[in-house]
mmCIF file of C-alpha atoms in Angstrom:
data_model
loop_
_atom_site.group_PDB
_atom_site.id
_atom_site.type_symbol
_atom_site.label_atom_id
_atom_site.label_comp_id
_atom_site.label_asym_id
_atom_site.label_seq_id
_atom_site.Cartn_x
_atom_site.Cartn_y
_atom_site.Cartn_z
ATOM 1 C CA MET P 1130 107.049 -164.106 -217.377
ATOM 2 C CA THR P 1131 106.160 -165.610 -214.086
ATOM 3 C CA GLY P 1132 103.504 -168.477 -215.558
ATOM 4 C CA LEU P 1133 100.703 -169.034 -213.259
ATOM 5 C CA PRO P 1134 100.210 -169.060 -209.397
ATOM 6 C CA ASP P 1135 100.374 -171.853 -208.076
ATOM 7 C CA GLN P 1136 96.746 -172.338 -206.861
ATOM 8 C CA LEU P 1137 96.375 -172.500 -210.698
ATOM 9 C CA ARG P 1138 99.057 -174.993 -211.683
ATOM 10 C CA ARG P 1139 97.097 -177.545 -209.315
ATOM 11 C CA PRO P 1140 93.957 -179.481 -210.281
ATOM 12 C CA VAL P 1141 90.601 -177.327 -209.015
ATOM 13 C CA ARG P 1142 90.083 -178.706 -205.691
ATOM 14 C CA GLY P 1143 88.523 -182.255 -205.232
ATOM 15 C CA MET P 1144 89.937 -183.398 -208.665
ATOM 16 C CA ARG P 1145 93.397 -185.215 -209.228
ATOM 17 C CA ASP P 1146 95.627 -185.630 -212.888
ATOM 18 C CA TRP P 1147 97.074 -189.451 -213.527
ATOM 19 C CA MET P 1148 100.421 -189.008 -214.259
ATOM 20 C CA PRO P 1149 100.895 -192.143 -216.736
ATOM 21 C CA GLN P 1150 102.003 -194.876 -213.832
ATOM 22 C CA GLN P 1151 99.142 -193.823 -212.355
ATOM 23 C CA LEU P 1152 96.829 -193.539 -215.660
ATOM 24 C CA TYR P 1153 98.021 -197.377 -216.255
ATOM 25 C CA ALA P 1154 97.142 -198.791 -213.202
ATOM 26 C CA LEU P 1155 94.086 -197.564 -213.609
ATOM 27 C CA ARG P 1156 94.023 -198.742 -217.076
ATOM 28 C CA ARG P 1157 94.602 -201.803 -215.551
ATOM 29 C CA MET P 1158 91.864 -202.340 -213.272
ATOM 30 C CA GLU P 1159 89.328 -201.419 -215.868
ATOM 31 C CA GLU P 1160 90.426 -204.465 -218.130
ATOM 32 C CA VAL P 1161 90.157 -206.935 -215.077
ATOM 33 C CA LEU P 1162 86.928 -205.332 -213.393
ATOM 34 C CA SER P 1163 85.186 -204.937 -217.574
ATOM 35 C CA SER P 1164 86.669 -208.478 -218.247
ATOM 36 C CA VAL P 1165 84.538 -210.088 -214.949
ATOM 37 C CA ALA P 1166 81.193 -208.466 -215.852
ATOM 38 C CA GLU P 1167 81.596 -209.541 -219.734
ATOM 39 C CA GLN P 1168 81.734 -213.010 -218.336
ATOM 40 C CA TYR P 1169 78.855 -212.498 -216.366
ATOM 41 C CA GLY P 1170 77.087 -211.581 -219.855
ATOM 42 C CA TYR P 1171 77.046 -207.864 -218.949
ATOM 43 C CA ARG P 1172 77.842 -205.247 -221.778
ATOM 44 C CA ARG P 1173 79.351 -201.941 -221.759
ATOM 45 C CA VAL P 1174 77.694 -198.963 -222.078
ATOM 46 C CA GLU P 1175 78.520 -195.090 -221.811
ATOM 47 C CA THR P 1176 76.235 -191.618 -221.021
ATOM 48 C CA PRO P 1177 76.722 -187.609 -221.552
ATOM 49 C CA VAL P 1178 78.668 -186.469 -218.348
ATOM 50 C CA VAL P 1179 76.621 -183.782 -218.820
ATOM 51 C CA GLU P 1180 72.276 -184.407 -217.757
ATOM 52 C CA HIS P 1181 69.069 -182.264 -217.652
ATOM 53 C CA PHE P 1182 69.022 -180.811 -214.081
ATOM 54 C CA GLU P 1183 65.367 -182.670 -213.475
ATOM 55 C CA VAL P 1184 66.995 -185.780 -214.428
ATOM 56 C CA LEU P 1185 68.770 -186.021 -211.845
ATOM 57 C CA ALA P 1186 66.905 -184.524 -208.994
ATOM 58 C CA LYS P 1187 64.093 -186.545 -209.630
ATOM 59 C CA LYS P 1188 65.329 -189.003 -207.238
ATOM 60 C CA ALA P 1189 67.948 -188.357 -205.709
ATOM 61 C CA GLY P 1190 66.963 -186.876 -202.007
ATOM 62 C CA GLN P 1191 68.077 -183.611 -201.123
ATOM 63 C CA GLU P 1192 71.456 -184.442 -199.090
ATOM 64 C CA VAL P 1193 72.996 -185.735 -203.394
ATOM 65 C CA ILE P 1194 70.729 -182.489 -204.643
ATOM 66 C CA ASN P 1195 72.861 -180.576 -202.524
ATOM 67 C CA GLU P 1196 76.769 -182.678 -204.290
ATOM 68 C CA ILE P 1197 75.311 -182.540 -207.991
ATOM 69 C CA TYR P 1198 77.237 -179.627 -210.074
ATOM 70 C CA TYR P 1199 74.711 -177.645 -211.659
ATOM 71 C CA PHE P 1200 75.217 -174.838 -214.029
ATOM 72 C CA ARG P 1201 73.392 -173.219 -216.901
ATOM 73 C CA ASP P 1202 74.511 -173.300 -220.330
ATOM 74 C CA LYS P 1203 73.764 -170.591 -223.201
ATOM 75 C CA ALA P 1204 70.584 -170.843 -223.316
ATOM 76 C CA GLY P 1205 69.600 -171.074 -219.646
ATOM 77 C CA ARG P 1206 69.201 -174.673 -219.572
ATOM 78 C CA GLU P 1207 69.508 -175.793 -216.101
ATOM 79 C CA LEU P 1208 71.663 -179.042 -215.928
ATOM 80 C CA GLY P 1209 73.878 -180.769 -213.999
ATOM 81 C CA LEU P 1210 77.221 -182.918 -214.502
ATOM 82 C CA ARG P 1211 76.165 -186.838 -213.199
ATOM 83 C CA PHE P 1212 77.041 -188.301 -209.838
ATOM 84 C CA ASP P 1213 76.023 -191.976 -210.134
ATOM 85 C CA MET P 1214 75.536 -194.079 -213.411
ATOM 86 C CA THR P 1215 71.736 -195.827 -212.750
ATOM 87 C CA VAL P 1216 69.947 -192.207 -213.129
ATOM 88 C CA PRO P 1217 71.671 -191.270 -216.830
ATOM 89 C CA ILE P 1218 70.778 -195.567 -217.333
ATOM 90 C CA ALA P 1219 67.291 -194.781 -216.390
ATOM 91 C CA ARG P 1220 67.430 -192.592 -218.778
ATOM 92 C CA VAL P 1221 67.958 -194.446 -221.841
ATOM 93 C CA LEU P 1222 66.091 -196.941 -221.044
ATOM 94 C CA SER P 1223 62.636 -195.440 -220.442
ATOM 95 C CA TYR P 1224 63.063 -194.682 -224.257
ATOM 96 C CA ASN P 1225 64.208 -198.102 -224.858
ATOM 97 C CA LEU P 1226 61.575 -199.427 -222.931
ATOM 98 C CA ASP P 1227 61.421 -202.663 -226.598
ATOM 99 C CA LEU P 1228 65.017 -203.955 -225.809
ATOM 100 C CA PRO P 1229 64.224 -208.026 -224.637
ATOM 101 C CA ARG P 1230 64.659 -207.866 -220.662
ATOM 102 C CA PRO P 1231 66.340 -208.392 -219.077
ATOM 103 C CA VAL P 1232 68.905 -205.939 -219.721
ATOM 104 C CA ARG P 1233 72.443 -206.649 -218.095
ATOM 105 C CA TRP P 1234 74.295 -203.608 -218.607
ATOM 106 C CA TYR P 1235 77.945 -202.231 -217.119
ATOM 107 C CA TYR P 1236 80.132 -199.185 -217.024
ATOM 108 C CA PHE P 1237 83.524 -197.597 -216.408
ATOM 109 C CA SER P 1238 82.885 -193.700 -216.066
ATOM 110 C CA LYS P 1239 83.624 -190.513 -214.563
ATOM 111 C CA VAL P 1240 81.096 -189.164 -212.163
ATOM 112 C CA PHE P 1241 80.970 -185.813 -210.058
ATOM 113 C CA ARG P 1242 80.022 -184.771 -206.593
ATOM 114 C CA TYR P 1243 80.493 -181.479 -205.242
ATOM 115 C CA ASP P 1244 81.503 -183.166 -201.860
ATOM 116 C CA GLU P 1245 84.011 -181.233 -199.082
ATOM 117 C CA PRO P 1246 87.034 -183.386 -200.610
ATOM 118 C CA GLN P 1247 89.035 -185.806 -197.957
ATOM 119 C CA HIS P 1248 91.343 -189.040 -198.265
ATOM 120 C CA GLY P 1249 88.884 -191.915 -200.271
ATOM 121 C CA ARG P 1250 87.050 -189.156 -201.663
ATOM 122 C CA TYR P 1251 87.069 -186.625 -204.591
ATOM 123 C CA ARG P 1252 84.890 -184.782 -207.080
ATOM 124 C CA GLU P 1253 85.331 -186.421 -209.748
ATOM 125 C CA PHE P 1254 86.107 -189.861 -210.112
ATOM 126 C CA PHE P 1255 85.150 -192.992 -211.318
ATOM 127 C CA GLN P 1256 82.909 -196.171 -210.956
ATOM 128 C CA PHE P 1257 82.918 -199.226 -211.765
ATOM 129 C CA GLY P 1258 78.899 -200.929 -212.104
ATOM 130 C CA VAL P 1259 76.854 -203.657 -213.237
ATOM 131 C CA GLU P 1260 73.228 -202.509 -213.754
ATOM 132 C CA LEU P 1261 70.737 -205.534 -213.866
ATOM 133 C CA ILE P 1262 67.497 -204.666 -214.782
ATOM 134 C CA GLY P 1263 63.807 -206.264 -215.542
ATOM 135 C CA SER P 1264 64.035 -208.934 -213.102
ATOM 136 C CA ALA P 1265 62.134 -208.833 -209.576
ATOM 137 C CA SER P 1266 63.864 -212.051 -208.913
ATOM 138 C CA PRO P 1267 66.308 -213.070 -205.599
ATOM 139 C CA ARG P 1268 68.282 -215.763 -208.196
ATOM 140 C CA ALA P 1269 68.921 -211.336 -209.577
ATOM 141 C CA ASP P 1270 69.652 -210.377 -206.948
ATOM 142 C CA ALA P 1271 71.822 -213.460 -205.397
ATOM 143 C CA GLU P 1272 73.489 -212.717 -209.315
ATOM 144 C CA VAL P 1273 75.475 -209.440 -208.681
ATOM 145 C CA VAL P 1274 76.221 -209.509 -204.805
ATOM 146 C CA GLN P 1275 78.173 -212.275 -206.887
ATOM 147 C CA LEU P 1276 79.119 -210.472 -209.600
ATOM 148 C CA LEU P 1277 80.485 -207.386 -206.469
ATOM 149 C CA ALA P 1278 82.040 -210.500 -205.108
ATOM 150 C CA ALA P 1279 83.980 -211.936 -208.294
ATOM 151 C CA SER P 1280 84.982 -207.812 -209.458
ATOM 152 C CA LEU P 1281 86.906 -207.826 -205.797
ATOM 153 C CA GLU P 1282 88.438 -211.084 -206.014
ATOM 154 C CA ALA P 1283 89.191 -210.465 -209.339
ATOM 155 C CA ALA P 1284 90.696 -206.704 -208.103
ATOM 156 C CA GLY P 1285 93.110 -208.916 -205.303
ATOM 157 C CA ALA P 1286 90.721 -208.733 -203.169
ATOM 158 C CA SER P 1287 92.188 -210.967 -200.717
ATOM 159 C CA LYS P 1288 90.004 -210.180 -197.811
ATOM 160 C CA TYR P 1289 86.594 -208.703 -198.101
ATOM 161 C CA VAL P 1290 83.187 -208.388 -196.106
ATOM 162 C CA ILE P 1291 80.026 -207.943 -198.018
ATOM 163 C CA ARG P 1292 77.993 -206.228 -195.284
ATOM 164 C CA ILE P 1293 73.890 -207.247 -196.831
ATOM 165 C CA ASN P 1294 70.384 -205.532 -195.360
ATOM 166 C CA ASP P 1295 67.016 -204.772 -196.847
ATOM 167 C CA ARG P 1296 64.760 -202.071 -196.740
ATOM 168 C CA ARG P 1297 62.172 -203.514 -196.439
ATOM 169 C CA ALA P 1298 63.520 -205.359 -192.846
ATOM 170 C CA VAL P 1299 64.556 -201.799 -191.159
ATOM 171 C CA ASP P 1300 60.825 -200.054 -191.946
ATOM 172 C CA LYS P 1301 59.043 -203.511 -190.537
ATOM 173 C CA LEU P 1302 61.328 -202.667 -187.858
ATOM 174 C CA LEU P 1303 60.037 -198.984 -187.564
ATOM 175 C CA GLU P 1304 56.854 -200.073 -188.229
ATOM 176 C CA SER P 1305 56.842 -202.467 -185.382
ATOM 177 C CA LEU P 1306 57.908 -199.147 -182.978
ATOM 178 C CA GLY P 1307 55.530 -197.030 -184.335
ATOM 179 C CA ALA P 1308 58.471 -195.138 -185.347
ATOM 180 C CA LEU P 1309 58.529 -195.234 -188.804
ATOM 181 C CA SER P 1310 57.397 -191.265 -189.642
ATOM 182 C CA HIS P 1311 60.616 -190.964 -188.277
ATOM 183 C CA ARG P 1312 62.398 -192.868 -190.962
ATOM 184 C CA ASP P 1313 64.181 -190.749 -192.499
ATOM 185 C CA ALA P 1314 65.820 -189.487 -189.555
ATOM 186 C CA VAL P 1315 66.284 -193.638 -188.571
ATOM 187 C CA TYR P 1316 68.514 -193.545 -192.098
ATOM 188 C CA ARG P 1317 70.612 -191.295 -191.352
ATOM 189 C CA ALA P 1318 71.360 -192.769 -187.461
ATOM 190 C CA LEU P 1319 72.233 -196.131 -189.041
ATOM 191 C CA ASP P 1320 74.282 -194.921 -192.008
ATOM 192 C CA LYS P 1321 76.266 -193.658 -189.583
ATOM 193 C CA LYS P 1322 76.612 -196.731 -186.935
ATOM 194 C CA LEU P 1323 79.999 -197.997 -188.459
ATOM 195 C CA LYS P 1324 81.351 -194.544 -188.013
ATOM 196 C CA LEU P 1325 80.061 -193.073 -184.716
ATOM 197 C CA PRO P 1326 80.014 -193.968 -180.884
ATOM 198 C CA ARG P 1327 76.518 -195.189 -180.103
ATOM 199 C CA GLU P 1328 75.550 -192.164 -177.913
ATOM 200 C CA GLU P 1329 75.960 -190.666 -181.385
ATOM 201 C CA VAL P 1330 73.920 -192.876 -183.158
ATOM 202 C CA ILE P 1331 70.928 -192.848 -180.963
ATOM 203 C CA GLY P 1332 70.844 -188.817 -180.428
ATOM 204 C CA ILE P 1333 70.925 -188.402 -183.942
ATOM 205 C CA MET P 1334 67.728 -190.363 -184.502
ATOM 206 C CA THR P 1335 65.921 -189.223 -180.889
ATOM 207 C CA SER P 1336 66.747 -185.201 -182.314
ATOM 208 C CA GLY P 1337 64.134 -186.479 -185.747
ATOM 209 C CA GLY P 1338 61.750 -187.110 -183.107
ATOM 210 C CA VAL P 1339 62.069 -191.170 -181.739
ATOM 211 C CA SER P 1340 61.675 -192.519 -178.706
ATOM 212 C CA ARG P 1341 65.032 -192.774 -176.785
ATOM 213 C CA ASP P 1342 63.346 -196.158 -175.691
ATOM 214 C CA ALA P 1343 63.024 -196.900 -179.523
ATOM 215 C CA ALA P 1344 66.063 -196.039 -180.604
ATOM 216 C CA GLU P 1345 67.864 -197.733 -178.750
ATOM 217 C CA LYS P 1346 66.010 -201.415 -180.133
ATOM 218 C CA ILE P 1347 66.659 -199.677 -183.651
ATOM 219 C CA TYR P 1348 70.531 -200.034 -182.918
ATOM 220 C CA ASP P 1349 70.550 -203.142 -180.804
ATOM 221 C CA THR P 1350 68.520 -204.381 -183.280
ATOM 222 C CA ALA P 1351 70.622 -203.743 -186.496
ATOM 223 C CA SER P 1352 73.814 -205.535 -185.403
ATOM 224 C CA GLU P 1353 75.807 -207.679 -187.085
ATOM 225 C CA MET P 1354 74.708 -211.295 -187.821
ATOM 226 C CA SER P 1355 75.065 -214.596 -189.997
ATOM 227 C CA LEU P 1356 72.441 -214.331 -193.367
ATOM 228 C CA ASP P 1357 70.588 -217.744 -191.425
ATOM 229 C CA GLU P 1358 70.400 -215.729 -188.576
ATOM 230 C CA ALA P 1359 69.075 -212.929 -190.592
ATOM 231 C CA VAL P 1360 66.621 -215.183 -192.292
ATOM 232 C CA GLU P 1361 64.906 -216.085 -188.771
ATOM 233 C CA VAL P 1362 64.916 -212.344 -188.145
ATOM 234 C CA LEU P 1363 62.947 -211.180 -190.829
ATOM 235 C CA ARG P 1364 60.590 -214.335 -190.595
ATOM 236 C CA ARG P 1365 59.947 -212.828 -187.387
ATOM 237 C CA LEU P 1366 59.595 -209.478 -189.005
ATOM 238 C CA ASP P 1367 57.429 -210.285 -191.207
ATOM 239 C CA GLY P 1368 56.773 -213.696 -192.954
ATOM 240 C CA ARG P 1369 56.539 -212.827 -196.875
ATOM 241 C CA LEU P 1370 59.630 -211.190 -196.428
ATOM 242 C CA GLY P 1371 61.567 -214.092 -194.703
ATOM 243 C CA GLU P 1372 60.662 -216.307 -197.349
ATOM 244 C CA ALA P 1373 62.055 -214.239 -200.066
ATOM 245 C CA TYR P 1374 65.454 -213.385 -198.207
ATOM 246 C CA ALA P 1375 65.485 -216.831 -197.553
ATOM 247 C CA LYS P 1376 65.493 -218.218 -200.871
ATOM 248 C CA PHE P 1377 68.101 -214.981 -201.999
ATOM 249 C CA VAL P 1378 70.091 -216.756 -198.984
ATOM 250 C CA LYS P 1379 69.565 -219.907 -200.341
ATOM 251 C CA TYR P 1380 70.818 -218.964 -204.673
ATOM 252 C CA LEU P 1381 74.296 -217.248 -202.977
ATOM 253 C CA GLU P 1382 75.253 -220.107 -200.848
ATOM 254 C CA ALA P 1383 74.916 -222.025 -203.982
ATOM 255 C CA ALA P 1384 77.657 -219.384 -205.788
ATOM 256 C CA VAL P 1385 80.194 -218.081 -203.123
ATOM 257 C CA PRO P 1386 81.603 -219.102 -200.167
ATOM 258 C CA MET P 1387 79.235 -217.586 -197.311
ATOM 259 C CA GLU P 1388 81.729 -216.452 -194.671
ATOM 260 C CA ARG P 1389 82.504 -213.257 -197.448
ATOM 261 C CA PHE P 1390 79.171 -211.934 -196.617
ATOM 262 C CA LYS P 1391 77.295 -210.440 -193.379
ATOM 263 C CA PHE P 1392 73.575 -209.410 -192.655
ATOM 264 C CA ASP P 1393 73.818 -206.047 -191.195
ATOM 265 C CA MET P 1394 70.709 -203.605 -190.474
ATOM 266 C CA SER P 1395 72.850 -200.478 -190.318
ATOM 267 C CA ILE P 1396 74.025 -200.535 -194.276
ATOM 268 C CA VAL P 1397 71.224 -198.934 -195.622
ATOM 269 C CA ARG P 1398 72.861 -197.296 -198.636
ATOM 270 C CA GLY P 1399 71.847 -193.300 -198.476
ATOM 271 C CA LEU P 1400 70.550 -192.763 -201.787
ATOM 272 C CA ASP P 1401 66.169 -192.457 -201.432
ATOM 273 C CA TYR P 1402 65.818 -194.357 -204.604
ATOM 274 C CA TYR P 1403 66.827 -198.543 -202.799
ATOM 275 C CA THR P 1404 63.760 -200.827 -202.015
ATOM 276 C CA GLY P 1405 64.968 -203.633 -201.528
ATOM 277 C CA VAL P 1406 68.270 -205.549 -200.587
ATOM 278 C CA VAL P 1407 70.685 -203.085 -200.347
ATOM 279 C CA PHE P 1408 74.376 -204.140 -199.523
ATOM 280 C CA GLU P 1409 77.980 -202.502 -198.961
ATOM 281 C CA ALA P 1410 81.699 -203.846 -199.727
ATOM 282 C CA PHE P 1411 84.322 -203.872 -197.519
ATOM 283 C CA VAL P 1412 88.454 -205.107 -198.164
ATOM 284 C CA GLY P 1413 90.832 -205.579 -195.422
ATOM 285 C CA ASP P 1414 91.602 -202.801 -193.447
ATOM 286 C CA TYR P 1415 90.702 -200.148 -195.603
ATOM 287 C CA TRP P 1416 88.550 -197.819 -193.728
ATOM 288 C CA LEU P 1417 85.114 -196.790 -196.275
ATOM 289 C CA ALA P 1418 83.203 -198.481 -198.319
ATOM 290 C CA VAL P 1419 84.711 -199.097 -201.908
ATOM 291 C CA GLY P 1420 81.668 -200.528 -203.415
ATOM 292 C CA GLY P 1421 77.656 -200.679 -202.669
ATOM 293 C CA GLY P 1422 74.226 -200.994 -204.284
ATOM 294 C CA GLY P 1423 71.016 -202.086 -204.098
ATOM 295 C CA ARG P 1424 67.467 -203.138 -205.804
ATOM 296 C CA TYR P 1425 65.753 -199.993 -206.763
ATOM 297 C CA ASP P 1426 61.904 -201.040 -208.026
ATOM 298 C CA ASP P 1427 60.590 -197.683 -208.575
ATOM 299 C CA LEU P 1428 63.012 -195.871 -210.158
ATOM 300 C CA LEU P 1429 62.553 -196.502 -213.744
ATOM 301 C CA GLU P 1430 59.070 -195.997 -213.439
ATOM 302 C CA LEU P 1431 60.101 -192.251 -212.939
ATOM 303 C CA TYR P 1432 61.734 -191.872 -215.803
ATOM 304 C CA SER P 1433 59.354 -193.941 -218.303
ATOM 305 C CA GLY P 1434 56.378 -194.452 -216.556
ATOM 306 C CA VAL P 1435 56.078 -197.859 -216.847
ATOM 307 C CA LYS P 1436 57.564 -200.276 -213.395
ATOM 308 C CA ILE P 1437 59.873 -202.445 -214.034
ATOM 309 C CA PRO P 1438 62.323 -203.895 -211.280
ATOM 310 C CA ALA P 1439 66.138 -203.401 -211.233
ATOM 311 C CA LEU P 1440 69.297 -203.593 -209.377
ATOM 312 C CA GLY P 1441 72.946 -203.081 -209.035
ATOM 313 C CA PHE P 1442 75.950 -202.030 -207.675
ATOM 314 C CA ALA P 1443 78.598 -199.520 -207.506
ATOM 315 C CA ILE P 1444 82.535 -199.468 -207.258
ATOM 316 C CA GLY P 1445 84.362 -196.634 -206.530
ATOM 317 C CA VAL P 1446 87.817 -197.161 -208.057
ATOM 318 C CA GLU P 1447 89.695 -194.870 -206.360
ATOM 319 C CA ARG P 1448 89.051 -196.634 -203.541
ATOM 320 C CA LEU P 1449 89.525 -200.229 -204.597
ATOM 321 C CA MET P 1450 92.553 -198.761 -206.686
ATOM 322 C CA GLU P 1451 94.167 -197.954 -202.865
ATOM 323 C CA ALA P 1452 92.662 -201.097 -200.877
ATOM 324 C CA VAL P 1453 94.437 -203.799 -202.694
ATOM 325 C CA GLY P 1454 97.559 -201.627 -203.345
ATOM 326 C CA LEU P 1455 97.252 -200.723 -207.413
ATOM 327 C CA GLN P 1456 98.593 -197.433 -207.388
ATOM 328 C CA SER P 1457 101.403 -196.909 -209.843
ATOM 329 C CA VAL P 1458 102.114 -199.152 -213.090
ATOM 330 C CA GLU P 1459 105.414 -198.710 -214.896
ATOM 331 C CA LYS P 1460 105.019 -199.096 -218.770
ATOM 332 C CA PRO P 1461 108.750 -199.089 -219.715
ATOM 333 C CA LEU P 1462 109.540 -198.241 -223.548
ATOM 334 C CA ASP P 1463 110.719 -201.537 -225.185
ATOM 335 C CA TYR P 1464 113.645 -199.652 -227.563
ATOM 336 C CA TYR P 1465 115.170 -196.640 -227.379
ATOM 337 C CA ILE P 1466 116.871 -196.333 -230.982
ATOM 338 C CA TYR P 1467 120.246 -194.077 -230.510
ATOM 339 C CA ILE P 1468 121.978 -192.533 -233.998
ATOM 340 C CA PHE P 1469 125.273 -191.088 -233.898
ATOM 341 C CA ASP P 1470 125.002 -189.144 -237.797
ATOM 342 C CA ASP P 1471 121.694 -188.129 -239.837
ATOM 343 C CA ASP P 1472 122.975 -191.105 -242.226
ATOM 344 C CA ALA P 1473 121.839 -193.485 -239.958
ATOM 345 C CA TYR P 1474 118.763 -192.007 -239.765
ATOM 346 C CA LYS P 1475 116.949 -193.533 -242.517
ATOM 347 C CA HIS P 1476 117.617 -196.782 -241.077
ATOM 348 C CA ALA P 1477 116.826 -196.388 -237.518
ATOM 349 C CA VAL P 1478 113.289 -194.764 -238.799
ATOM 350 C CA ALA P 1479 112.912 -198.179 -241.179
ATOM 351 C CA LEU P 1480 114.272 -200.045 -238.256
ATOM 352 C CA ALA P 1481 111.201 -198.056 -235.546
ATOM 353 C CA ASN P 1482 108.528 -198.250 -238.383
ATOM 354 C CA ARG P 1483 109.005 -202.485 -238.345
ATOM 355 C CA LEU P 1484 109.308 -203.067 -234.445
ATOM 356 C CA ARG P 1485 106.255 -201.159 -234.379
ATOM 357 C CA LYS P 1486 104.473 -203.244 -237.215
ATOM 358 C CA GLN P 1487 105.137 -205.829 -234.248
ATOM 359 C CA GLY P 1488 103.878 -204.135 -231.547
ATOM 360 C CA HIS P 1489 106.502 -203.041 -229.551
ATOM 361 C CA SER P 1490 106.896 -198.691 -228.370
ATOM 362 C CA VAL P 1491 109.891 -197.112 -230.016
ATOM 363 C CA VAL P 1492 111.646 -193.694 -229.252
ATOM 364 C CA VAL P 1493 114.208 -192.384 -232.186
ATOM 365 C CA GLU P 1494 116.458 -190.550 -230.894
ATOM 366 C CA LEU P 1495 115.499 -186.095 -231.693
ATOM 367 C CA GLY P 1496 119.732 -185.895 -232.065
ATOM 368 C CA GLU P 1497 119.843 -183.175 -229.080
ATOM 369 C CA LYS P 1498 121.539 -185.806 -226.319
ATOM 370 C CA ASN P 1499 124.844 -187.168 -226.058
ATOM 371 C CA LEU P 1500 125.168 -191.337 -225.688
ATOM 372 C CA LYS P 1501 126.319 -189.509 -221.657
ATOM 373 C CA ASP P 1502 122.883 -187.775 -221.714
ATOM 374 C CA VAL P 1503 121.255 -190.729 -223.368
ATOM 375 C CA PHE P 1504 121.887 -193.454 -220.852
ATOM 376 C CA GLU P 1505 120.791 -191.174 -217.945
ATOM 377 C CA TYR P 1506 117.602 -190.585 -219.531
ATOM 378 C CA VAL P 1507 116.555 -194.451 -220.888
ATOM 379 C CA LEU P 1508 117.657 -195.285 -217.653
ATOM 380 C CA LYS P 1509 115.155 -193.149 -215.774
ATOM 381 C CA ILE P 1510 112.284 -193.670 -218.293
ATOM 382 C CA GLY P 1511 112.335 -196.901 -218.007
ATOM 383 C CA THR P 1512 113.581 -198.748 -221.330
ATOM 384 C CA ARG P 1513 114.324 -202.414 -221.478
ATOM 385 C CA TYR P 1514 116.057 -202.482 -225.045
ATOM 386 C CA LEU P 1515 119.013 -199.355 -226.255
ATOM 387 C CA VAL P 1516 119.814 -199.426 -230.071
ATOM 388 C CA LEU P 1517 122.942 -197.964 -231.495
ATOM 389 C CA ILE P 1518 123.723 -197.298 -235.214
ATOM 390 C CA GLY P 1519 126.404 -195.478 -236.003
ATOM 391 C CA ARG P 1520 128.323 -195.072 -239.255
ATOM 392 C CA LYS P 1521 130.707 -198.147 -238.011
ATOM 393 C CA GLU P 1522 127.569 -200.760 -237.314
ATOM 394 C CA LEU P 1523 126.557 -199.798 -241.071
ATOM 395 C CA GLU P 1524 129.724 -199.898 -242.522
ATOM 396 C CA LYS P 1525 129.283 -203.590 -241.107
ATOM 397 C CA GLY P 1526 125.688 -204.185 -241.518
ATOM 398 C CA VAL P 1527 124.527 -204.665 -237.368
ATOM 399 C CA VAL P 1528 122.906 -202.476 -234.994
ATOM 400 C CA LYS P 1529 124.116 -203.209 -231.339
ATOM 401 C CA ILE P 1530 121.207 -203.888 -228.887
ATOM 402 C CA ARG P 1531 122.515 -203.471 -225.015
ATOM 403 C CA ASP P 1532 120.014 -205.047 -222.973
ATOM 404 C CA LEU P 1533 118.980 -202.482 -220.309
ATOM 405 C CA GLN P 1534 118.196 -204.854 -217.521
ATOM 406 C CA LYS P 1535 120.228 -207.381 -218.456
ATOM 407 C CA ARG P 1536 124.048 -205.521 -219.141
ATOM 408 C CA GLU P 1537 124.888 -207.482 -222.501
ATOM 409 C CA GLU P 1538 125.015 -205.860 -225.796
ATOM 410 C CA VAL P 1539 125.095 -208.498 -228.873
ATOM 411 C CA GLU P 1540 125.020 -207.219 -232.451
ATOM 412 C CA VAL P 1541 122.312 -208.037 -235.033
ATOM 413 C CA PRO P 1542 122.091 -208.031 -238.082
ATOM 414 C CA LEU P 1543 120.589 -204.921 -239.786
ATOM 415 C CA SER P 1544 119.319 -207.159 -242.434
ATOM 416 C CA ALA P 1545 117.415 -208.877 -240.524
ATOM 417 C CA LEU P 1546 115.769 -206.830 -237.812
ATOM 418 C CA LEU P 1547 114.214 -205.042 -240.804
ATOM 419 C CA SER P 1548 113.489 -208.818 -241.862
#
């Protein structure tokens, strides 16, 4: 037998296998992030991986539609794999309109995008995120951004910045320059501002119909500044918008050190459903955004027919793990019990069961390795204690316990361990 060809032994392109050390790192990140969300009063939800394609495509934007894993089931229904959790949660809320608002939900879930795989970008990946549904208050915007900052810090990000913008500010800028009809081209260009040279970004705008002069003004205005400076910029663009943004900044300032934030008008987010405040998080020298989100006040109305304000964020878990250096977590075995003959087997099983009830992980030798091989094996898999039970030990009523870290061995009465 030749077995599978090499390409079939590997995961499907853009997906990955999680070995134990990697999976325990993922679970640790899950515990940390979930704990933060719970502390803020958010409760966990989950939805099916498969959604009706029409639900996913309703407000995704053409770029995301092209990335949806699409298929027909045996009954001919058009389906797709969820590309984020915001759209499925909007669907869930559409038939649970009687829930008390605001609704605070969070998730730690797999999502799928048929994108070009590259470093930091998989086709199957995990997202942690929150949704705050039913509040239009700037305090809600501040709470969600504060929760994003708290999540990054809990995950171990000692250096991070959250870049904040408001899509309404970009629209007001475009309106003042007579370029609002070319909004999509401008958004595409601004979304590339942190990745491409100035001329290429301006070229995207001009090829989309924006005049050269307007494109240069848009590029120069979309620069980084403090949130306080941004308040004045927004006031000049639109008085009411500036005042609303000033409240948001005041509430945020009361909760989180302001040096963690920058205003950046190039942050527009790729999804079409955002309507107001948008933001992205960057950690240390990691070159990709590890998460982002914003306000989407019109999305739920598409599914429920009822206008419900909402906002949230999602963190790319694999990216965050790489950015903070959480790639592997060892989970050593507590006890490995080696017996020299079958007469000791029942005693080994009784001891193993007792230790397991105390919360320890325990393995009993299967009888296929000699003691030398066992020593090599337990060191390779990571083990704290090696327990030896043989005829001599049983005659004395003891077991030998070898501490593999301290390299010490003691004899302990078997009756004491079993009791």
